[in-house]
PDB file of C-alpha atoms in Angstrom:
ATOM      1  CA  MET A   1     -50.319 -29.866  -9.740  1.00 91.00           C
ATOM      2  CA  THR A   2     -50.157 -29.457  -5.636  1.00 95.00           C
ATOM      3  CA  ILE A   3     -47.727 -27.132  -3.235  1.00 95.00           C
ATOM      4  CA  LEU A   4     -46.052 -30.457  -2.377  1.00 96.00           C
ATOM      5  CA  GLU A   5     -45.916 -31.145  -5.886  1.00 96.00           C
ATOM      6  CA  VAL A   6     -43.746 -29.183  -7.056  1.00 96.00           C
ATOM      7  CA  ILE A   7     -41.742 -28.973  -3.566  1.00 97.00           C
ATOM      8  CA  ARG A   8     -40.833 -32.334  -4.610  1.00 96.00           C
ATOM      9  CA  ARG A   9     -40.409 -32.052  -8.353  1.00 97.00           C
ATOM     10  CA  SER A  10     -38.368 -28.585  -8.249  1.00 97.00           C
ATOM     11  CA  THR A  11     -36.208 -29.534  -4.988  1.00 97.00           C
ATOM     12  CA  ASP A  12     -35.232 -32.620  -8.060  1.00 97.00           C
ATOM     13  CA  PHE A  13     -34.806 -30.374 -10.355  1.00 97.00           C
ATOM     14  CA  LEU A  14     -32.433 -28.861  -7.876  1.00 97.00           C
ATOM     15  CA  THR A  15     -30.423 -31.641  -6.664  1.00 97.00           C
ATOM     16  CA  GLU A  16     -29.350 -32.522  -9.973  1.00 97.00           C
ATOM     17  CA  ARG A  17     -27.816 -29.094 -10.893  1.00 96.00           C
ATOM     18  CA  GLY A  18     -25.746 -29.021  -7.555  1.00 96.00           C
ATOM     19  CA  VAL A  19     -27.860 -26.500  -5.735  1.00 96.00           C
ATOM     20  CA  ASP A  20     -27.373 -26.401  -2.291  1.00 95.00           C
ATOM     21  CA  SER A  21     -30.229 -26.838   0.213  1.00 96.00           C
ATOM     22  CA  PRO A  22     -32.420 -27.664  -2.454  1.00 97.00           C
ATOM     23  CA  ARG A  23     -35.832 -27.912  -0.921  1.00 97.00           C
ATOM     24  CA  LEU A  24     -35.311 -25.137   1.025  1.00 96.00           C
ATOM     25  CA  GLN A  25     -34.200 -23.007  -1.985  1.00 96.00           C
ATOM     26  CA  VAL A  26     -37.479 -24.186  -3.514  1.00 97.00           C
ATOM     27  CA  GLU A  27     -39.797 -23.169  -0.984  1.00 97.00           C
ATOM     28  CA  LEU A  28     -38.621 -19.715  -0.494  1.00 96.00           C
ATOM     29  CA  LEU A  29     -39.100 -19.526  -4.495  1.00 97.00           C
ATOM     30  CA  LEU A  30     -42.748 -20.160  -3.837  1.00 96.00           C
ATOM     31  CA  SER A  31     -43.000 -18.050  -1.535  1.00 96.00           C
ATOM     32  CA  HIS A  32     -41.874 -14.971  -3.248  1.00 96.00           C
ATOM     33  CA  VAL A  33     -43.758 -16.011  -6.191  1.00 96.00           C
ATOM     34  CA  LEU A  34     -46.973 -16.550  -4.138  1.00 96.00           C
ATOM     35  CA  LYS A  35     -46.600 -13.738  -1.024  1.00 94.00           C
ATOM     36  CA  LEU A  36     -46.577 -16.209   2.031  1.00 92.00           C
ATOM     37  CA  PRO A  37     -44.482 -16.831   4.417  1.00 93.00           C
ATOM     38  CA  ARG A  38     -42.382 -19.686   4.202  1.00 92.00           C
ATOM     39  CA  LEU A  39     -43.960 -21.522   7.064  1.00 90.00           C
ATOM     40  CA  LYS A  40     -47.616 -21.069   5.445  1.00 93.00           C
ATOM     41  CA  LEU A  41     -47.031 -23.538   2.730  1.00 94.00           C
ATOM     42  CA  TYR A  42     -47.410 -26.367   4.861  1.00 91.00           C
ATOM     43  CA  LEU A  43     -50.242 -25.390   5.911  1.00 92.00           C
ATOM     44  CA  GLN A  44     -51.754 -25.320   2.173  1.00 93.00           C
ATOM     45  CA  PHE A  45     -49.313 -28.740   0.586  1.00 95.00           C
ATOM     46  CA  ASP A  46     -52.909 -29.894  -1.233  1.00 94.00           C
ATOM     47  CA  ARG A  47     -53.819 -26.637  -2.965  1.00 94.00           C
ATOM     48  CA  VAL A  48     -53.489 -26.705  -6.614  1.00 95.00           C
ATOM     49  CA  LEU A  49     -51.460 -23.794  -7.829  1.00 95.00           C
ATOM     50  CA  THR A  50     -53.067 -22.494 -11.110  1.00 95.00           C
ATOM     51  CA  GLY A  51     -51.313 -21.476 -14.147  1.00 94.00           C
ATOM     52  CA  ALA A  52     -50.758 -17.684 -13.946  1.00 95.00           C
ATOM     53  CA  GLU A  53     -48.847 -19.024 -10.584  1.00 95.00           C
ATOM     54  CA  LEU A  54     -46.767 -21.952 -11.752  1.00 96.00           C
ATOM     55  CA  ASP A  55     -45.091 -20.357 -15.238  1.00 96.00           C
ATOM     56  CA  PRO A  56     -43.095 -17.500 -12.976  1.00 96.00           C
ATOM     57  CA  LEU A  57     -41.910 -20.277 -10.629  1.00 97.00           C
ATOM     58  CA  ARG A  58     -40.828 -21.896 -13.231  1.00 96.00           C
ATOM     59  CA  GLU A  59     -39.044 -19.705 -14.836  1.00 97.00           C
ATOM     60  CA  LEU A  60     -37.512 -18.669 -10.825  1.00 98.00           C
ATOM     61  CA  VAL A  61     -36.930 -22.181 -10.509  1.00 98.00           C
ATOM     62  CA  LYS A  62     -35.222 -22.461 -13.705  1.00 97.00           C
ATOM     63  CA  ARG A  63     -32.696 -19.164 -13.670  1.00 97.00           C
ATOM     64  CA  ARG A  64     -31.385 -21.088  -9.715  1.00 98.00           C
ATOM     65  CA  GLY A  65     -30.705 -24.526 -11.528  1.00 97.00           C
ATOM     66  CA  GLN A  66     -28.109 -22.306 -13.403  1.00 97.00           C
ATOM     67  CA  ARG A  67     -27.002 -20.849 -10.494  1.00 97.00           C
ATOM     68  CA  GLU A  68     -28.348 -17.834  -9.694  1.00 97.00           C
ATOM     69  CA  PRO A  69     -28.561 -16.630  -6.416  1.00 97.00           C
ATOM     70  CA  LEU A  70     -31.561 -16.952  -4.735  1.00 97.00           C
ATOM     71  CA  GLN A  71     -31.204 -13.058  -3.337  1.00 97.00           C
ATOM     72  CA  HIS A  72     -30.896 -12.100  -6.955  1.00 97.00           C
ATOM     73  CA  ILE A  73     -33.706 -13.962  -8.513  1.00 97.00           C
ATOM     74  CA  VAL A  74     -36.183 -12.113  -5.278  1.00 96.00           C
ATOM     75  CA  GLY A  75     -34.302  -8.838  -5.553  1.00 95.00           C
ATOM     76  CA  SER A  76     -32.994  -8.905  -1.677  1.00 96.00           C
ATOM     77  CA  ALA A  77     -30.837  -9.681   1.084  1.00 96.00           C
ATOM     78  CA  ALA A  78     -31.822 -10.356   5.058  1.00 95.00           C
ATOM     79  CA  PHE A  79     -28.796  -8.713   7.508  1.00 97.00           C
ATOM     80  CA  LEU A  80     -29.758  -8.783  11.023  1.00 96.00           C
ATOM     81  CA  ASP A  81     -32.990  -6.993  11.062  1.00 92.00           C
ATOM     82  CA  HIS A  82     -32.804  -5.997   7.913  1.00 97.00           C
ATOM     83  CA  GLU A  83     -33.832  -6.071   3.890  1.00 96.00           C
ATOM     84  CA  LEU A  84     -31.536  -4.838   1.543  1.00 98.00           C
ATOM     85  CA  LYS A  85     -31.759  -5.220  -2.109  1.00 97.00           C
ATOM     86  CA  VAL A  86     -29.513  -6.827  -3.942  1.00 97.00           C
ATOM     87  CA  THR A  87     -27.758  -6.736  -8.227  1.00 96.00           C
ATOM     88  CA  ARG A  88     -24.742  -8.174  -9.720  1.00 96.00           C
ATOM     89  CA  ASP A  89     -23.275  -4.327  -8.651  1.00 97.00           C
ATOM     90  CA  VAL A  90     -23.085  -5.373  -5.364  1.00 97.00           C
ATOM     91  CA  LEU A  91     -21.839  -7.994  -2.498  1.00 96.00           C
ATOM     92  CA  VAL A  92     -24.808 -10.151  -1.607  1.00 96.00           C
ATOM     93  CA  PRO A  93     -24.532 -10.034   2.361  1.00 96.00           C
ATOM     94  CA  ARG A  94     -23.330 -12.866   4.212  1.00 94.00           C
ATOM     95  CA  PRO A  95     -24.442 -14.428   7.836  1.00 92.00           C
ATOM     96  CA  GLU A  96     -20.411 -14.315   8.249  1.00 93.00           C
ATOM     97  CA  THR A  97     -20.354  -9.982   8.254  1.00 96.00           C
ATOM     98  CA  GLU A  98     -23.500 -10.355   9.700  1.00 97.00           C
ATOM     99  CA  VAL A  99     -20.327 -11.003  13.192  1.00 96.00           C
ATOM    100  CA  LEU A 100     -18.669  -8.344  12.108  1.00 97.00           C
ATOM    101  CA  ALA A 101     -21.571  -5.871  12.211  1.00 97.00           C
ATOM    102  CA  GLN A 102     -22.515  -6.925  15.498  1.00 97.00           C
ATOM    103  CA  LEU A 103     -18.391  -6.955  17.067  1.00 97.00           C
ATOM    104  CA  ALA A 104     -18.691  -3.152  15.603  1.00 97.00           C
ATOM    105  CA  LEU A 105     -22.362  -2.120  17.318  1.00 96.00           C
ATOM    106  CA  ALA A 106     -20.748  -3.678  20.439  1.00 95.00           C
ATOM    107  CA  LYS A 107     -17.419  -1.486  20.067  1.00 94.00           C
ATOM    108  CA  LEU A 108     -19.661   2.104  19.181  1.00 92.00           C
ATOM    109  CA  ALA A 109     -21.954   0.918  21.988  1.00 89.00           C
ATOM    110  CA  GLU A 110     -19.243   1.018  24.556  1.00 87.00           C
ATOM    111  CA  GLN A 111     -17.546   3.851  23.224  1.00 81.00           C
ATOM    112  CA  GLU A 112     -20.670   6.123  22.898  1.00 74.00           C
ATOM    113  CA  GLY A 113     -20.668   5.110  26.957  1.00 66.00           C
ATOM    114  CA  ASN A 114     -17.267   6.575  27.768  1.00 71.00           C
ATOM    115  CA  ALA A 115     -17.759   9.480  25.756  1.00 65.00           C
ATOM    116  CA  GLU A 116     -17.829  12.974  26.902  1.00 69.00           C
ATOM    117  CA  PRO A 117     -21.567  13.837  26.667  1.00 65.00           C
ATOM    118  CA  SER A 118     -20.952  16.731  24.181  1.00 64.00           C
ATOM    119  CA  ALA A 119     -18.977  14.037  21.580  1.00 75.00           C
ATOM    120  CA  VAL A 120     -20.141  13.051  18.650  1.00 84.00           C
ATOM    121  CA  LEU A 121     -18.982   9.354  17.554  1.00 93.00           C
ATOM    122  CA  ARG A 122     -18.555   8.989  14.079  1.00 96.00           C
ATOM    123  CA  ALA A 123     -18.114   5.328  12.176  1.00 97.00           C
ATOM    124  CA  LEU A 124     -16.997   5.162   8.837  1.00 98.00           C
ATOM    125  CA  ASP A 125     -17.905   1.904   6.469  1.00 98.00           C
ATOM    126  CA  PHE A 126     -14.825   1.076   3.749  1.00 98.00           C
ATOM    127  CA  GLY A 127     -16.075  -0.461   0.684  1.00 97.00           C
ATOM    128  CA  THR A 128     -19.496  -0.377   1.541  1.00 98.00           C
ATOM    129  CA  GLY A 129     -20.765  -2.732  -1.272  1.00 97.00           C
ATOM    130  CA  SER A 130     -24.661  -3.102  -0.615  1.00 98.00           C
ATOM    131  CA  GLY A 131     -24.322  -0.619   2.374  1.00 98.00           C
ATOM    132  CA  CYS A 132     -25.246  -3.529   4.842  1.00 98.00           C
ATOM    133  CA  LEU A 133     -22.380  -2.287   7.546  1.00 98.00           C
ATOM    134  CA  ALA A 134     -22.902   1.368   7.305  1.00 98.00           C
ATOM    135  CA  ILE A 135     -27.117   0.473   7.458  1.00 98.00           C
ATOM    136  CA  ALA A 136     -26.971  -1.530  10.904  1.00 98.00           C
ATOM    137  CA  LEU A 137     -24.192   1.062  12.696  1.00 97.00           C
ATOM    138  CA  ALA A 138     -26.738   3.498  11.614  1.00 97.00           C
ATOM    139  CA  ALA A 139     -29.692   1.635  12.993  1.00 96.00           C
ATOM    140  CA  GLY A 140     -28.294   0.311  15.571  1.00 95.00           C
ATOM    141  CA  CYS A 141     -26.632   3.803  16.734  1.00 93.00           C
ATOM    142  CA  PRO A 142     -28.843   6.402  16.421  1.00 90.00           C
ATOM    143  CA  GLU A 143     -26.348   9.052  18.453  1.00 88.00           C
ATOM    144  CA  ALA A 144     -23.501   8.145  15.627  1.00 93.00           C
ATOM    145  CA  GLU A 145     -22.671   9.853  12.508  1.00 95.00           C
ATOM    146  CA  LEU A 146     -22.079   7.539   9.650  1.00 97.00           C
ATOM    147  CA  HIS A 147     -19.673   7.891   6.542  1.00 98.00           C
ATOM    148  CA  ALA A 148     -19.617   5.297   3.699  1.00 98.00           C
ATOM    149  CA  LEU A 149     -17.386   4.747   0.671  1.00 98.00           C
ATOM    150  CA  ASP A 150     -16.762   2.757  -2.224  1.00 98.00           C
ATOM    151  CA  LYS A 151     -15.098   3.373  -5.967  1.00 96.00           C
ATOM    152  CA  SER A 152     -18.167   2.139  -7.141  1.00 97.00           C
ATOM    153  CA  PRO A 153     -21.112   4.396  -8.359  1.00 97.00           C
ATOM    154  CA  SER A 154     -23.237   1.700  -9.020  1.00 97.00           C
ATOM    155  CA  ALA A 155     -22.364   0.055  -5.647  1.00 98.00           C
ATOM    156  CA  LEU A 156     -23.377   3.489  -3.586  1.00 98.00           C
ATOM    157  CA  ALA A 157     -26.584   3.554  -5.704  1.00 98.00           C
ATOM    158  CA  ILE A 158     -28.051   0.483  -4.270  1.00 98.00           C
ATOM    159  CA  ALA A 159     -26.045   1.713  -0.571  1.00 98.00           C
ATOM    160  CA  ARG A 160     -28.018   4.940  -0.538  1.00 98.00           C
ATOM    161  CA  GLU A 161     -31.414   2.934  -1.770  1.00 98.00           C
ATOM    162  CA  ASN A 162     -30.645   0.589   0.898  1.00 98.00           C
ATOM    163  CA  ALA A 163     -29.989   3.592   2.711  1.00 98.00           C
ATOM    164  CA  ALA A 164     -33.681   5.041   2.106  1.00 98.00           C
ATOM    165  CA  ARG A 165     -35.131   1.485   2.429  1.00 97.00           C
ATOM    166  CA  ASN A 166     -33.781   1.055   5.885  1.00 97.00           C
ATOM    167  CA  GLN A 167     -35.186   5.293   7.115  1.00 97.00           C
ATOM    168  CA  VAL A 168     -31.549   5.635   8.045  1.00 97.00           C
ATOM    169  CA  GLU A 169     -30.834   7.701   4.676  1.00 96.00           C
ATOM    170  CA  ALA A 170     -30.158  10.847   7.014  1.00 96.00           C
ATOM    171  CA  ARG A 171     -27.450   9.491   9.222  1.00 95.00           C
ATOM    172  CA  ILE A 172     -25.328   8.272   6.893  1.00 98.00           C
ATOM    173  CA  THR A 173     -23.015  10.334   4.494  1.00 97.00           C
ATOM    174  CA  PHE A 174     -21.547   8.481   1.117  1.00 98.00           C
ATOM    175  CA  HIS A 175     -18.715   9.062  -0.605  1.00 98.00           C
ATOM    176  CA  GLU A 176     -17.403   7.803  -3.295  1.00 97.00           C
ATOM    177  CA  GLY A 177     -13.475   6.905  -4.475  1.00 96.00           C
ATOM    178  CA  ASP A 178     -10.822   5.057  -4.382  1.00 94.00           C
ATOM    179  CA  GLY A 179      -9.610   4.316  -0.764  1.00 95.00           C
ATOM    180  CA  PHE A 180      -9.293   7.144   1.618  1.00 97.00           C
ATOM    181  CA  ALA A 181      -8.800   9.811  -0.906  1.00 95.00           C
ATOM    182  CA  ALA A 182     -12.336   9.240  -1.365  1.00 96.00           C
ATOM    183  CA  LEU A 183     -13.534  11.276   1.799  1.00 97.00           C
ATOM    184  CA  GLY A 184     -12.339  14.590   0.701  1.00 91.00           C
ATOM    185  CA  GLN A 185     -11.241  15.993   4.404  1.00 90.00           C
ATOM    186  CA  PRO A 186      -9.941  14.454   7.225  1.00 91.00           C
ATOM    187  CA  TYR A 187     -12.391  12.927   9.393  1.00 95.00           C
ATOM    188  CA  GLN A 188     -11.418  10.908  12.507  1.00 95.00           C
ATOM    189  CA  PHE A 189     -13.345   8.013  13.561  1.00 97.00           C
ATOM    190  CA  ASP A 190     -13.525   6.342  16.953  1.00 96.00           C
ATOM    191  CA  LEU A 191     -14.519   2.893  14.120  1.00 97.00           C
ATOM    192  CA  ILE A 192     -13.489   2.091  11.099  1.00 98.00           C
ATOM    193  CA  VAL A 193     -15.412  -1.265  10.119  1.00 98.00           C
ATOM    194  CA  THR A 194     -15.032  -3.094   6.818  1.00 98.00           C
ATOM    195  CA  ASN A 195     -15.533  -6.054   4.578  1.00 98.00           C
ATOM    196  CA  PRO A 196     -12.869  -5.766   1.498  1.00 97.00           C
ATOM    197  CA  PRO A 197     -11.959  -8.121  -1.189  1.00 97.00           C
ATOM    198  CA  TYR A 198      -9.671 -10.586  -0.075  1.00 98.00           C
ATOM    199  CA  ILE A 199      -9.824 -13.789  -2.417  1.00 97.00           C
ATOM    200  CA  PRO A 200      -6.599 -14.275  -4.153  1.00 97.00           C
ATOM    201  CA  THR A 201      -7.110 -13.881  -7.738  1.00 98.00           C
ATOM    202  CA  ALA A 202      -6.536 -17.688  -8.702  1.00 97.00           C
ATOM    203  CA  GLU A 203      -9.406 -19.080  -6.400  1.00 97.00           C
ATOM    204  CA  ILE A 204     -11.406 -16.936  -7.702  1.00 97.00           C
ATOM    205  CA  ALA A 205     -12.057 -19.052 -10.457  1.00 97.00           C
ATOM    206  CA  THR A 206     -12.446 -22.031  -8.235  1.00 97.00           C
ATOM    207  CA  LEU A 207     -15.881 -20.351  -6.304  1.00 96.00           C
ATOM    208  CA  ASP A 208     -19.077 -21.456  -6.683  1.00 96.00           C
ATOM    209  CA  PRO A 209     -20.815 -20.513  -9.614  1.00 96.00           C
ATOM    210  CA  GLU A 210     -23.145 -18.307  -7.333  1.00 96.00           C
ATOM    211  CA  VAL A 211     -20.253 -16.516  -6.276  1.00 96.00           C
ATOM    212  CA  ARG A 212     -17.627 -16.420  -9.017  1.00 96.00           C
ATOM    213  CA  GLU A 213     -20.333 -15.467 -12.148  1.00 96.00           C
ATOM    214  CA  PHE A 214     -22.850 -13.082 -10.327  1.00 97.00           C
ATOM    215  CA  ASP A 215     -20.916 -11.135  -7.354  1.00 97.00           C
ATOM    216  CA  PRO A 216     -18.872  -8.131  -8.438  1.00 96.00           C
ATOM    217  CA  ARG A 217     -15.101  -9.594  -9.588  1.00 96.00           C
ATOM    218  CA  LEU A 218     -13.988  -5.205  -7.570  1.00 95.00           C
ATOM    219  CA  ALA A 219     -15.527  -7.050  -4.297  1.00 96.00           C
ATOM    220  CA  LEU A 220     -13.738 -10.647  -4.678  1.00 97.00           C
ATOM    221  CA  ASP A 221     -10.276 -10.301  -5.811  1.00 97.00           C
ATOM    222  CA  GLY A 222      -7.623  -9.477  -2.928  1.00 97.00           C
ATOM    223  CA  GLY A 223      -4.907  -9.561  -5.094  1.00 97.00           C
ATOM    224  CA  VAL A 224      -2.227 -12.436  -5.835  1.00 97.00           C
ATOM    225  CA  ASP A 225      -2.593 -13.657  -1.641  1.00 97.00           C
ATOM    226  CA  GLY A 226      -5.774 -11.507  -1.381  1.00 97.00           C
ATOM    227  CA  LEU A 227      -4.053  -9.368   1.021  1.00 98.00           C
ATOM    228  CA  ASP A 228      -3.519  -5.864  -1.032  1.00 98.00           C
ATOM    229  CA  CYS A 229      -6.494  -4.351   0.897  1.00 97.00           C
ATOM    230  CA  TYR A 230      -5.569  -5.070   4.465  1.00 98.00           C
ATOM    231  CA  ARG A 231      -1.542  -3.835   3.242  1.00 98.00           C
ATOM    232  CA  ILE A 232      -3.807  -0.284   2.388  1.00 97.00           C
ATOM    233  CA  LEU A 233      -5.438  -0.614   5.596  1.00 98.00           C
ATOM    234  CA  ALA A 234      -2.746  -0.892   7.937  1.00 98.00           C
ATOM    235  CA  ALA A 235      -0.749   1.999   6.555  1.00 97.00           C
ATOM    236  CA  GLN A 236      -3.392   4.443   5.956  1.00 97.00           C
ATOM    237  CA  ALA A 237      -6.230   4.033   8.219  1.00 98.00           C
ATOM    238  CA  GLY A 238      -4.820   4.989  11.123  1.00 96.00           C
ATOM    239  CA  SER A 239      -4.208   8.336  10.272  1.00 95.00           C
ATOM    240  CA  TRP A 240      -8.183   8.542   9.553  1.00 97.00           C
ATOM    241  CA  LEU A 241      -8.862   6.936  13.183  1.00 97.00           C
ATOM    242  CA  LYS A 242      -8.784   9.161  16.739  1.00 95.00           C
ATOM    243  CA  PRO A 243      -5.885   7.879  19.006  1.00 94.00           C
ATOM    244  CA  GLY A 244      -7.654   4.437  20.424  1.00 93.00           C
ATOM    245  CA  GLY A 245     -10.026   4.185  17.425  1.00 95.00           C
ATOM    246  CA  TRP A 246     -10.781   1.050  16.990  1.00 96.00           C
ATOM    247  CA  LEU A 247     -10.457  -0.748  13.477  1.00 98.00           C
ATOM    248  CA  LEU A 248     -13.084  -3.920  12.558  1.00 98.00           C
ATOM    249  CA  THR A 249     -12.508  -5.867   9.315  1.00 98.00           C
ATOM    250  CA  GLU A 250     -13.592  -9.450   8.016  1.00 98.00           C
ATOM    251  CA  LEU A 251     -10.865 -12.322   6.843  1.00 98.00           C
ATOM    252  CA  GLY A 252     -10.996 -14.750   4.589  1.00 96.00           C
ATOM    253  CA  ASP A 253      -9.933 -18.051   5.587  1.00 94.00           C
ATOM    254  CA  GLY A 254      -6.690 -19.262   6.666  1.00 95.00           C
ATOM    255  CA  GLN A 255      -5.724 -14.978   6.789  1.00 97.00           C
ATOM    256  CA  ALA A 256      -5.513 -13.977  10.671  1.00 97.00           C
ATOM    257  CA  MET A 257      -2.120 -14.886  11.020  1.00 97.00           C
ATOM    258  CA  ALA A 258      -0.820 -12.307   8.286  1.00 97.00           C
ATOM    259  CA  ALA A 259      -3.104 -10.117   8.522  1.00 98.00           C
ATOM    260  CA  LYS A 260      -1.967  -9.633  12.296  1.00 97.00           C
ATOM    261  CA  LEU A 261       1.539  -9.099  11.059  1.00 97.00           C
ATOM    262  CA  LEU A 262       0.890  -6.630   8.976  1.00 97.00           C
ATOM    263  CA  PHE A 263      -1.003  -4.548  11.097  1.00 98.00           C
ATOM    264  CA  GLY A 264       1.552  -4.894  13.786  1.00 97.00           C
ATOM    265  CA  ALA A 265       4.165  -3.800  11.507  1.00 97.00           C
ATOM    266  CA  HIS A 266       2.301  -0.685  10.957  1.00 97.00           C
ATOM    267  CA  GLY A 267       2.569  -0.383  15.462  1.00 96.00           C
ATOM    268  CA  TRP A 268      -1.338  -1.271  15.316  1.00 98.00           C
ATOM    269  CA  LEU A 269      -2.325  -2.780  18.449  1.00 97.00           C
ATOM    270  CA  TYR A 270      -4.008  -6.510  18.504  1.00 97.00           C
ATOM    271  CA  GLU A 271      -6.627  -6.665  20.198  1.00 96.00           C
ATOM    272  CA  GLY A 272      -8.061 -10.326  19.093  1.00 97.00           C
ATOM    273  CA  VAL A 273      -9.837 -12.292  16.249  1.00 97.00           C
ATOM    274  CA  GLU A 274     -13.238 -13.308  16.163  1.00 97.00           C
ATOM    275  CA  LYS A 275     -14.682 -16.575  15.003  1.00 96.00           C
ATOM    276  CA  ASP A 276     -18.034 -16.952  12.912  1.00 93.00           C
ATOM    277  CA  LEU A 277     -20.278 -19.539  13.996  1.00 89.00           C
ATOM    278  CA  SER A 278     -19.134 -21.946  11.609  1.00 92.00           C
ATOM    279  CA  GLY A 279     -15.642 -21.982  13.824  1.00 94.00           C
ATOM    280  CA  ARG A 280     -13.551 -19.571  11.585  1.00 95.00           C
ATOM    281  CA  GLU A 281     -11.437 -16.418  12.873  1.00 97.00           C
ATOM    282  CA  ARG A 282     -13.325 -14.050  10.611  1.00 97.00           C
ATOM    283  CA  VAL A 283     -13.294 -10.241  12.143  1.00 98.00           C
ATOM    284  CA  LEU A 284      -9.905  -9.078  12.720  1.00 98.00           C
ATOM    285  CA  ILE A 285      -9.784  -6.713  15.938  1.00 98.00           C
ATOM    286  CA  VAL A 286      -7.389  -3.960  16.132  1.00 98.00           C
ATOM    287  CA  ARG A 287      -7.031  -0.404  17.733  1.00 97.00           C
ATOM    288  CA  ARG A 288      -4.786   3.123  16.906  1.00 96.00           C
ATOM    289  CA  PRO A 289      -2.137   3.507  20.026  1.00 93.00           C
ATOM    290  CA  LEU A 290      -3.359   5.957  22.563  1.00 85.00           C
ATOM    291  CA  ASN A 291       0.378   7.849  21.594  1.00 74.00           C
TER     292      ASN A 291
END
């Protein structure tokens, strides 16, 4: 069977099972098995695959047909310029969260430009999961001191591994525990960034199987209305920020106004909401008052 025949048959198989972008998924799996860049497949459509190549590919396509995420099957996910290990212990990084990371990088760069020469910028990734945000900030702002916390020991193990993989492990201090208590001492941060759980509990059952069955519920479940973590952040995060410090948080669909009101009720300064590439309001930007 040639590469083109495999792509066509496997695409039909995934289409029947409701997988989005089935041909792309097949090509990525085939690239993984053959250890070839995806675009090079197009130059080898007539190449006949061996049994040693077809057998593992069939198994991977079968797993994808059972709606196991592609990132779990190949063992990694891309996030900005970084390659991250992902398992069932962590949320698969989404493109929407790259918007949050880029905004956070811009805020740190802005603060670095305004800081005193001897000042140390300090940032916190609240609920780090795979470590994607902390790693992006550590790589993009080499002068900043990064902290990352999570209540899941298994998630932190993945985050540490990803930090080492991306050569920023010496730049990030990891903390295990529930919420700000995990920090153990009263740090004062210039920036807090977070992608918290924000799916209303009852809606989790309606999510795509790739999310519902494979992402950790701890990273999804935001309580009855999806706002539980925002309530914690609005009430507690201000005391961990320097005056004028920023908090950037990812939002679920339709949550921007409710989150804005929650933070406003605790005296935060509202700076705006950033939309993602699909036009959805995705990142809330608030600031601790100067006094």
